[in-house]
Amino acid sequence: MEPAFTEARYNAGYRFAPLEAERLASWQDPQPNPALAIRALNPFIPDSLELTERVDTPSELPIALLEEPGFTLWYQQDQQFQRPRADLYLAIMTHLALASPENAVMVELYTRILNDQLNSLLYDASLAGLNVSISSNMRGIGLQISGYNDKQYDMLKQVISALKSPSPSQARFDRAVLQLHEQLINQRQNGPQQLAMQQLFTGLMSRWSTEDRLNALAEITPEQLQQFLNELFMETEVRILAHGNLTPDTALSMSEQIRSTLLSGSNPVTGIRVPVVDLPLDQRLIDTLSLEHTDATLVRYLQGSDRSLEQRARVALLNEVISTPFYSRLRTEKQLGYIVFAIYLPMSDVPGIALIVQSPVADPLKLANEYDLFISQMLTELESLTDAQLEEFRQGLKSRLLQPDMRLSERSQRYWRELDRDGNFTSHLQLAEQVSLIQREDLIEQLQSLLERQYDIRSFGGLLPDSDEVIEIPDFSGTETLQLRRQENLFH
């Protein structure tokens, strides 16, 4: 339609014309627009902010209210923070999740579809101070409900119902696939040291690389996902933690809701763990990555020999001693890179230390020589470590181990981590006791022991190796050795 006039100030054209009869009729008989309707009251706003009935004999640590093969409920009523809040943690573990990269990807698609399906519900809950997290992990599904306890049971019923009967429509499936694909593609853009660390965990724990998961994702169909979900809960190990402003009866009711809705017909299993490959003795494994980055990197992992409290304490204290000089010598003095650190890195409580440098000036062969030199120097310097210096390191580590929980959520998180161990919830206290007993000779012995199990992940980036040695890029001979050890069940 051509304008008849032009507005002087804005140079905008306009014209006058009679209104159409249809438009006039719609204005004279307006219909409600559902999109503009006032929403109902948020159903998750708590009706009560009172503390629940106190138990007669409160426990200092969580207790097993229900303990059956493949199904355990741990419970503790909070007596310290005195807030109308609670944390409910649920882990549903299955061997299926560990079986293949396809299964690992389908578990992740499942949780993404659930979060999409429950999006408006979880949004309302978050506005009312009730936060819900549904996530996947290497062993299966994790659920956390935290916040005001009054409506937690109502939320649990709706989430568990969705877990049992998800709605993986084509649109939701497509969105979940796209989101996961973008996440995996973006992982390729991480820095060299991040990609080397990713390879470390892939080799020793998770088995499935980013490329494995991308290849699996490309082949999965909605029908395949639905068939997988029909089988997902056939054999499970379930672990629940209820902590906070809850009564034992409420915790038991929640666990029964989970069992009756989600696990009817499920066969209980136990001992579902992510195994950690035991590195071979006196054989440094090496993987060489081919990365599109100018920087070189070298991640060297020194693995402990067992999960004992004594060794975990020794390795943690050893890292306390070496981390500062590692940074100061390789970063500050020698300027080998701008990302330089040593970190205590346990895997499923198998202790270890990772030495990490990302460098624009030194290739991995030079970095390896520098690591060897540094470790040799540390063995010498540990011989002259004074009692006063050792005690300072002990106190620094113990202060972190014994740092008190400041919030209910912090304590719940610590309890949940402990459930993956021996379930006595006091390993931090036991570790602190072990740290107090460590002597200089123990640290020397521990460092020598760590040197027996080494795994290097490296990338040359844009730096040519300063050596006559023929180096294949990429080269996953280290990973091949780890795969053979998996087949031989050589795990910690």
mmCIF file of N, CA and C in Angstrom, residues 102-184:
data_model
loop_
_atom_site.group_PDB
_atom_site.id
_atom_site.type_symbol
_atom_site.label_atom_id
_atom_site.label_comp_id
_atom_site.label_asym_id
_atom_site.label_seq_id
_atom_site.Cartn_x
_atom_site.Cartn_y
_atom_site.Cartn_z
ATOM 1 N N GLU A 102 27.424 -45.427 22.969
ATOM 2 C CA GLU A 102 26.027 -45.182 22.598
ATOM 3 C C GLU A 102 25.159 -45.063 23.842
ATOM 4 N N ASN A 103 25.360 -45.963 24.801
ATOM 5 C CA ASN A 103 24.572 -45.907 26.029
ATOM 6 C C ASN A 103 24.874 -44.649 26.828
ATOM 7 N N ALA A 104 26.152 -44.281 26.900
ATOM 8 C CA ALA A 104 26.521 -43.063 27.625
ATOM 9 C C ALA A 104 25.846 -41.846 27.009
ATOM 10 N N VAL A 105 25.803 -41.791 25.687
ATOM 11 C CA VAL A 105 25.163 -40.666 25.001
ATOM 12 C C VAL A 105 23.659 -40.685 25.236
ATOM 13 N N MET A 106 23.042 -41.862 25.213
ATOM 14 C CA MET A 106 21.593 -41.927 25.397
ATOM 15 C C MET A 106 21.185 -41.548 26.817
ATOM 16 N N VAL A 107 21.999 -41.862 27.808
ATOM 17 C CA VAL A 107 21.704 -41.403 29.166
ATOM 18 C C VAL A 107 21.714 -39.881 29.212
ATOM 19 N N GLU A 108 22.675 -39.272 28.537
ATOM 20 C CA GLU A 108 22.734 -37.810 28.534
ATOM 21 C C GLU A 108 21.568 -37.206 27.760
ATOM 22 N N LEU A 109 21.190 -37.796 26.641
ATOM 23 C CA LEU A 109 20.020 -37.312 25.904
ATOM 24 C C LEU A 109 18.764 -37.414 26.765
ATOM 25 N N TYR A 110 18.646 -38.496 27.496
ATOM 26 C CA TYR A 110 17.501 -38.712 28.388
ATOM 27 C C TYR A 110 17.374 -37.583 29.405
ATOM 28 N N THR A 111 18.469 -37.218 30.060
ATOM 29 C CA THR A 111 18.388 -36.160 31.072
ATOM 30 C C THR A 111 18.132 -34.799 30.434
ATOM 31 N N ARG A 112 18.653 -34.574 29.244
ATOM 32 C CA ARG A 112 18.376 -33.306 28.553
ATOM 33 C C ARG A 112 16.900 -33.216 28.172
ATOM 34 N N ILE A 113 16.337 -34.309 27.699
ATOM 35 C CA ILE A 113 14.914 -34.325 27.350
ATOM 36 C C ILE A 113 14.061 -34.096 28.593
ATOM 37 N N LEU A 114 14.434 -34.712 29.708
ATOM 38 C CA LEU A 114 13.690 -34.509 30.955
ATOM 39 C C LEU A 114 13.734 -33.054 31.397
ATOM 40 N N ASN A 115 14.898 -32.443 31.342
ATOM 41 C CA ASN A 115 15.004 -31.037 31.738
ATOM 42 C C ASN A 115 14.179 -30.141 30.827
ATOM 43 N N ASP A 116 14.126 -30.466 29.547
ATOM 44 C CA ASP A 116 13.295 -29.710 28.613
ATOM 45 C C ASP A 116 11.815 -29.918 28.934
ATOM 46 N N GLN A 117 11.442 -31.152 29.187
ATOM 47 C CA GLN A 117 10.047 -31.490 29.481
ATOM 48 C C GLN A 117 9.558 -30.817 30.759
ATOM 49 N N LEU A 118 10.423 -30.717 31.754
ATOM 50 C CA LEU A 118 10.038 -30.172 33.065
ATOM 51 C C LEU A 118 10.430 -28.709 33.226
ATOM 52 N N ASN A 119 10.814 -28.060 32.162
ATOM 53 C CA ASN A 119 11.389 -26.719 32.251
ATOM 54 C C ASN A 119 10.503 -25.736 33.007
ATOM 55 N N SER A 120 9.231 -25.627 32.643
ATOM 56 C CA SER A 120 8.350 -24.650 33.298
ATOM 57 C C SER A 120 8.129 -25.014 34.757
ATOM 58 N N LEU A 121 8.029 -26.312 35.048
ATOM 59 C CA LEU A 121 7.845 -26.766 36.426
ATOM 60 C C LEU A 121 9.061 -26.411 37.276
ATOM 61 N N LEU A 122 10.250 -26.681 36.759
ATOM 62 C CA LEU A 122 11.472 -26.407 37.514
ATOM 63 C C LEU A 122 11.696 -24.907 37.668
ATOM 64 N N TYR A 123 11.232 -24.137 36.682
ATOM 65 C CA TYR A 123 11.359 -22.682 36.783
ATOM 66 C C TYR A 123 10.495 -22.153 37.921
ATOM 67 N N ASP A 124 9.244 -22.599 37.989
ATOM 68 C CA ASP A 124 8.373 -22.189 39.098
ATOM 69 C C ASP A 124 8.994 -22.570 40.435
ATOM 70 N N ALA A 125 9.520 -23.779 40.507
ATOM 71 C CA ALA A 125 10.113 -24.241 41.761
ATOM 72 C C ALA A 125 11.295 -23.373 42.163
ATOM 73 N N SER A 126 12.131 -23.003 41.202
ATOM 74 C CA SER A 126 13.302 -22.182 41.526
ATOM 75 C C SER A 126 12.884 -20.815 42.059
ATOM 76 N N LEU A 127 11.802 -20.253 41.503
ATOM 77 C CA LEU A 127 11.308 -18.967 42.004
ATOM 78 C C LEU A 127 10.815 -19.087 43.437
ATOM 79 N N ALA A 128 10.385 -20.286 43.821
ATOM 80 C CA ALA A 128 9.868 -20.515 45.171
ATOM 81 C C ALA A 128 10.943 -21.044 46.114
ATOM 82 N N GLY A 129 12.204 -20.998 45.699
ATOM 83 C CA GLY A 129 13.289 -21.426 46.578
ATOM 84 C C GLY A 129 13.490 -22.921 46.633
ATOM 85 N N LEU A 130 13.080 -23.621 45.576
ATOM 86 C CA LEU A 130 13.241 -25.074 45.510
ATOM 87 C C LEU A 130 13.978 -25.396 44.211
ATOM 88 N N ASN A 131 15.209 -25.851 44.325
ATOM 89 C CA ASN A 131 16.056 -26.067 43.148
ATOM 90 C C ASN A 131 16.192 -27.553 42.847
ATOM 91 N N VAL A 132 16.064 -27.882 41.569
ATOM 92 C CA VAL A 132 16.095 -29.274 41.125
ATOM 93 C C VAL A 132 17.167 -29.432 40.053
ATOM 94 N N SER A 133 17.979 -30.465 40.196
ATOM 95 C CA SER A 133 19.008 -30.776 39.201
ATOM 96 C C SER A 133 18.847 -32.224 38.766
ATOM 97 N N ILE A 134 18.682 -32.427 37.467
ATOM 98 C CA ILE A 134 18.628 -33.771 36.880
ATOM 99 C C ILE A 134 19.820 -33.880 35.942
ATOM 100 N N SER A 135 20.698 -34.823 36.198
ATOM 101 C CA SER A 135 21.939 -34.885 35.423
ATOM 102 C C SER A 135 22.319 -36.326 35.142
ATOM 103 N N SER A 136 23.187 -36.486 34.162
ATOM 104 C CA SER A 136 23.738 -37.801 33.850
ATOM 105 C C SER A 136 25.170 -37.869 34.355
ATOM 106 N N ASN A 137 25.629 -39.077 34.602
ATOM 107 C CA ASN A 137 27.021 -39.296 34.964
ATOM 108 C C ASN A 137 27.448 -40.644 34.402
ATOM 109 N N MET A 138 28.665 -41.039 34.664
ATOM 110 C CA MET A 138 29.183 -42.258 34.047
ATOM 111 C C MET A 138 28.441 -43.505 34.503
ATOM 112 N N ARG A 139 27.780 -43.433 35.678
ATOM 113 C CA ARG A 139 27.094 -44.615 36.197
ATOM 114 C C ARG A 139 25.584 -44.579 36.012
ATOM 115 N N GLY A 140 25.028 -43.446 35.552
ATOM 116 C CA GLY A 140 23.591 -43.402 35.389
ATOM 117 C C GLY A 140 23.022 -42.011 35.559
ATOM 118 N N ILE A 141 22.004 -41.901 36.439
ATOM 119 C CA ILE A 141 21.231 -40.676 36.597
ATOM 120 C C ILE A 141 21.416 -40.126 38.005
ATOM 121 N N GLY A 142 21.528 -38.806 38.107
ATOM 122 C CA GLY A 142 21.572 -38.142 39.402
ATOM 123 C C GLY A 142 20.443 -37.137 39.520
ATOM 124 N N LEU A 143 19.811 -37.094 40.689
ATOM 125 C CA LEU A 143 18.744 -36.128 40.968
ATOM 126 C C LEU A 143 19.038 -35.457 42.297
ATOM 127 N N GLN A 144 18.920 -34.139 42.330
ATOM 128 C CA GLN A 144 19.079 -33.387 43.568
ATOM 129 C C GLN A 144 17.929 -32.401 43.693
ATOM 130 N N ILE A 145 17.262 -32.417 44.850
ATOM 131 C CA ILE A 145 16.209 -31.454 45.172
ATOM 132 C C ILE A 145 16.633 -30.745 46.450
ATOM 133 N N SER A 146 16.813 -29.439 46.380
ATOM 134 C CA SER A 146 17.342 -28.668 47.509
ATOM 135 C C SER A 146 16.535 -27.397 47.696
ATOM 136 N N GLY A 147 16.365 -27.009 48.961
ATOM 137 C CA GLY A 147 15.669 -25.761 49.253
ATOM 138 C C GLY A 147 14.638 -25.958 50.342
ATOM 139 N N TYR A 148 13.605 -25.123 50.333
ATOM 140 C CA TYR A 148 12.554 -25.239 51.340
ATOM 141 C C TYR A 148 11.928 -26.627 51.265
ATOM 142 N N ASN A 149 11.816 -27.262 52.417
ATOM 143 C CA ASN A 149 11.412 -28.665 52.429
ATOM 144 C C ASN A 149 9.913 -28.889 52.287
ATOM 145 N N ASP A 150 9.093 -27.844 52.473
ATOM 146 C CA ASP A 150 7.647 -28.045 52.572
ATOM 147 C C ASP A 150 7.059 -28.706 51.331
ATOM 148 N N LYS A 151 7.523 -28.345 50.142
ATOM 149 C CA LYS A 151 6.946 -28.891 48.907
ATOM 150 C C LYS A 151 7.895 -29.858 48.181
ATOM 151 N N GLN A 152 8.905 -30.330 48.888
ATOM 152 C CA GLN A 152 9.858 -31.229 48.228
ATOM 153 C C GLN A 152 9.209 -32.551 47.820
ATOM 154 N N TYR A 153 8.330 -33.067 48.670
ATOM 155 C CA TYR A 153 7.669 -34.330 48.345
ATOM 156 C C TYR A 153 6.816 -34.176 47.086
ATOM 157 N N ASP A 154 6.086 -33.046 46.984
ATOM 158 C CA ASP A 154 5.270 -32.803 45.790
ATOM 159 C C ASP A 154 6.147 -32.749 44.539
ATOM 160 N N MET A 155 7.267 -32.061 44.651
ATOM 161 C CA MET A 155 8.177 -31.973 43.512
ATOM 162 C C MET A 155 8.736 -33.346 43.157
ATOM 163 N N LEU A 156 9.126 -34.115 44.169
ATOM 164 C CA LEU A 156 9.693 -35.437 43.917
ATOM 165 C C LEU A 156 8.721 -36.303 43.122
ATOM 166 N N LYS A 157 7.449 -36.290 43.496
ATOM 167 C CA LYS A 157 6.466 -37.125 42.803
ATOM 168 C C LYS A 157 6.380 -36.774 41.323
ATOM 169 N N GLN A 158 6.411 -35.485 41.022
ATOM 170 C CA GLN A 158 6.294 -35.080 39.622
ATOM 171 C C GLN A 158 7.557 -35.411 38.828
ATOM 172 N N VAL A 159 8.714 -35.222 39.451
ATOM 173 C CA VAL A 159 9.964 -35.528 38.749
ATOM 174 C C VAL A 159 10.109 -37.032 38.525
ATOM 175 N N ILE A 160 9.791 -37.826 39.546
ATOM 176 C CA ILE A 160 9.907 -39.279 39.416
ATOM 177 C C ILE A 160 8.932 -39.804 38.366
ATOM 178 N N SER A 161 7.740 -39.214 38.327
ATOM 179 C CA SER A 161 6.772 -39.605 37.301
ATOM 180 C C SER A 161 7.322 -39.338 35.903
ATOM 181 N N ALA A 162 7.987 -38.194 35.733
ATOM 182 C CA ALA A 162 8.588 -37.876 34.431
ATOM 183 C C ALA A 162 9.753 -38.809 34.119
ATOM 184 N N LEU A 163 10.545 -39.154 35.135
ATOM 185 C CA LEU A 163 11.637 -40.105 34.927
ATOM 186 C C LEU A 163 11.108 -41.450 34.441
ATOM 187 N N LYS A 164 9.976 -41.861 35.007
ATOM 188 C CA LYS A 164 9.375 -43.138 34.627
ATOM 189 C C LYS A 164 8.770 -43.076 33.234
ATOM 190 N N SER A 165 8.109 -41.961 32.916
ATOM 191 C CA SER A 165 7.399 -41.847 31.636
ATOM 192 C C SER A 165 7.779 -40.546 30.942
ATOM 193 N N PRO A 166 8.982 -40.464 30.402
ATOM 194 C CA PRO A 166 9.384 -39.236 29.706
ATOM 195 C C PRO A 166 8.598 -39.066 28.407
ATOM 196 N N SER A 167 8.634 -37.853 27.881
ATOM 197 C CA SER A 167 7.957 -37.558 26.609
ATOM 198 C C SER A 167 8.997 -37.134 25.574
ATOM 199 N N PRO A 168 9.710 -38.102 25.016
ATOM 200 C CA PRO A 168 10.759 -37.741 24.045
ATOM 201 C C PRO A 168 10.180 -37.468 22.658
ATOM 202 N N SER A 169 9.451 -36.367 22.540
ATOM 203 C CA SER A 169 8.900 -35.999 21.240
ATOM 204 C C SER A 169 10.037 -35.754 20.252
ATOM 205 N N GLN A 170 9.687 -35.717 18.973
ATOM 206 C CA GLN A 170 10.708 -35.481 17.953
ATOM 207 C C GLN A 170 11.390 -34.143 18.169
ATOM 208 N N ALA A 171 10.591 -33.114 18.537
ATOM 209 C CA ALA A 171 11.167 -31.780 18.742
ATOM 210 C C ALA A 171 12.137 -31.789 19.916
ATOM 211 N N ARG A 172 11.749 -32.444 21.013
ATOM 212 C CA ARG A 172 12.646 -32.511 22.176
ATOM 213 C C ARG A 172 13.893 -33.320 21.837
ATOM 214 N N PHE A 173 13.708 -34.413 21.148
ATOM 215 C CA PHE A 173 14.855 -35.231 20.758
ATOM 216 C C PHE A 173 15.822 -34.418 19.906
ATOM 217 N N ASP A 174 15.291 -33.694 18.940
ATOM 218 C CA ASP A 174 16.146 -32.899 18.054
ATOM 219 C C ASP A 174 16.893 -31.821 18.832
ATOM 220 N N ARG A 175 16.202 -31.171 19.780
ATOM 221 C CA ARG A 175 16.875 -30.132 20.582
ATOM 222 C C ARG A 175 17.982 -30.737 21.431
ATOM 223 N N ALA A 176 17.693 -31.884 22.049
ATOM 224 C CA ALA A 176 18.698 -32.525 22.907
ATOM 225 C C ALA A 176 19.918 -32.944 22.096
ATOM 226 N N VAL A 177 19.686 -33.498 20.918
ATOM 227 C CA VAL A 177 20.799 -33.914 20.058
ATOM 228 C C VAL A 177 21.628 -32.706 19.646
ATOM 229 N N LEU A 178 20.953 -31.628 19.260
ATOM 230 C CA LEU A 178 21.665 -30.425 18.827
ATOM 231 C C LEU A 178 22.500 -29.842 19.967
ATOM 232 N N GLN A 179 21.913 -29.761 21.168
ATOM 233 C CA GLN A 179 22.634 -29.197 22.312
ATOM 234 C C GLN A 179 23.855 -30.041 22.662
ATOM 235 N N LEU A 180 23.683 -31.355 22.684
ATOM 236 C CA LEU A 180 24.805 -32.227 23.024
ATOM 237 C C LEU A 180 25.873 -32.178 21.937
ATOM 238 N N HIS A 181 25.453 -32.136 20.691
ATOM 239 C CA HIS A 181 26.412 -32.046 19.583
ATOM 240 C C HIS A 181 27.237 -30.770 19.694
ATOM 241 N N GLU A 182 26.575 -29.648 19.981
ATOM 242 C CA GLU A 182 27.296 -28.380 20.116
ATOM 243 C C GLU A 182 28.260 -28.428 21.291
ATOM 244 N N GLN A 183 27.840 -29.049 22.394
ATOM 245 C CA GLN A 183 28.724 -29.147 23.557
ATOM 246 C C GLN A 183 29.965 -29.966 23.230
ATOM 247 N N LEU A 184 29.778 -31.088 22.558
ATOM 248 C CA LEU A 184 30.916 -31.939 22.219
ATOM 249 C C LEU A 184 31.835 -31.262 21.208
#
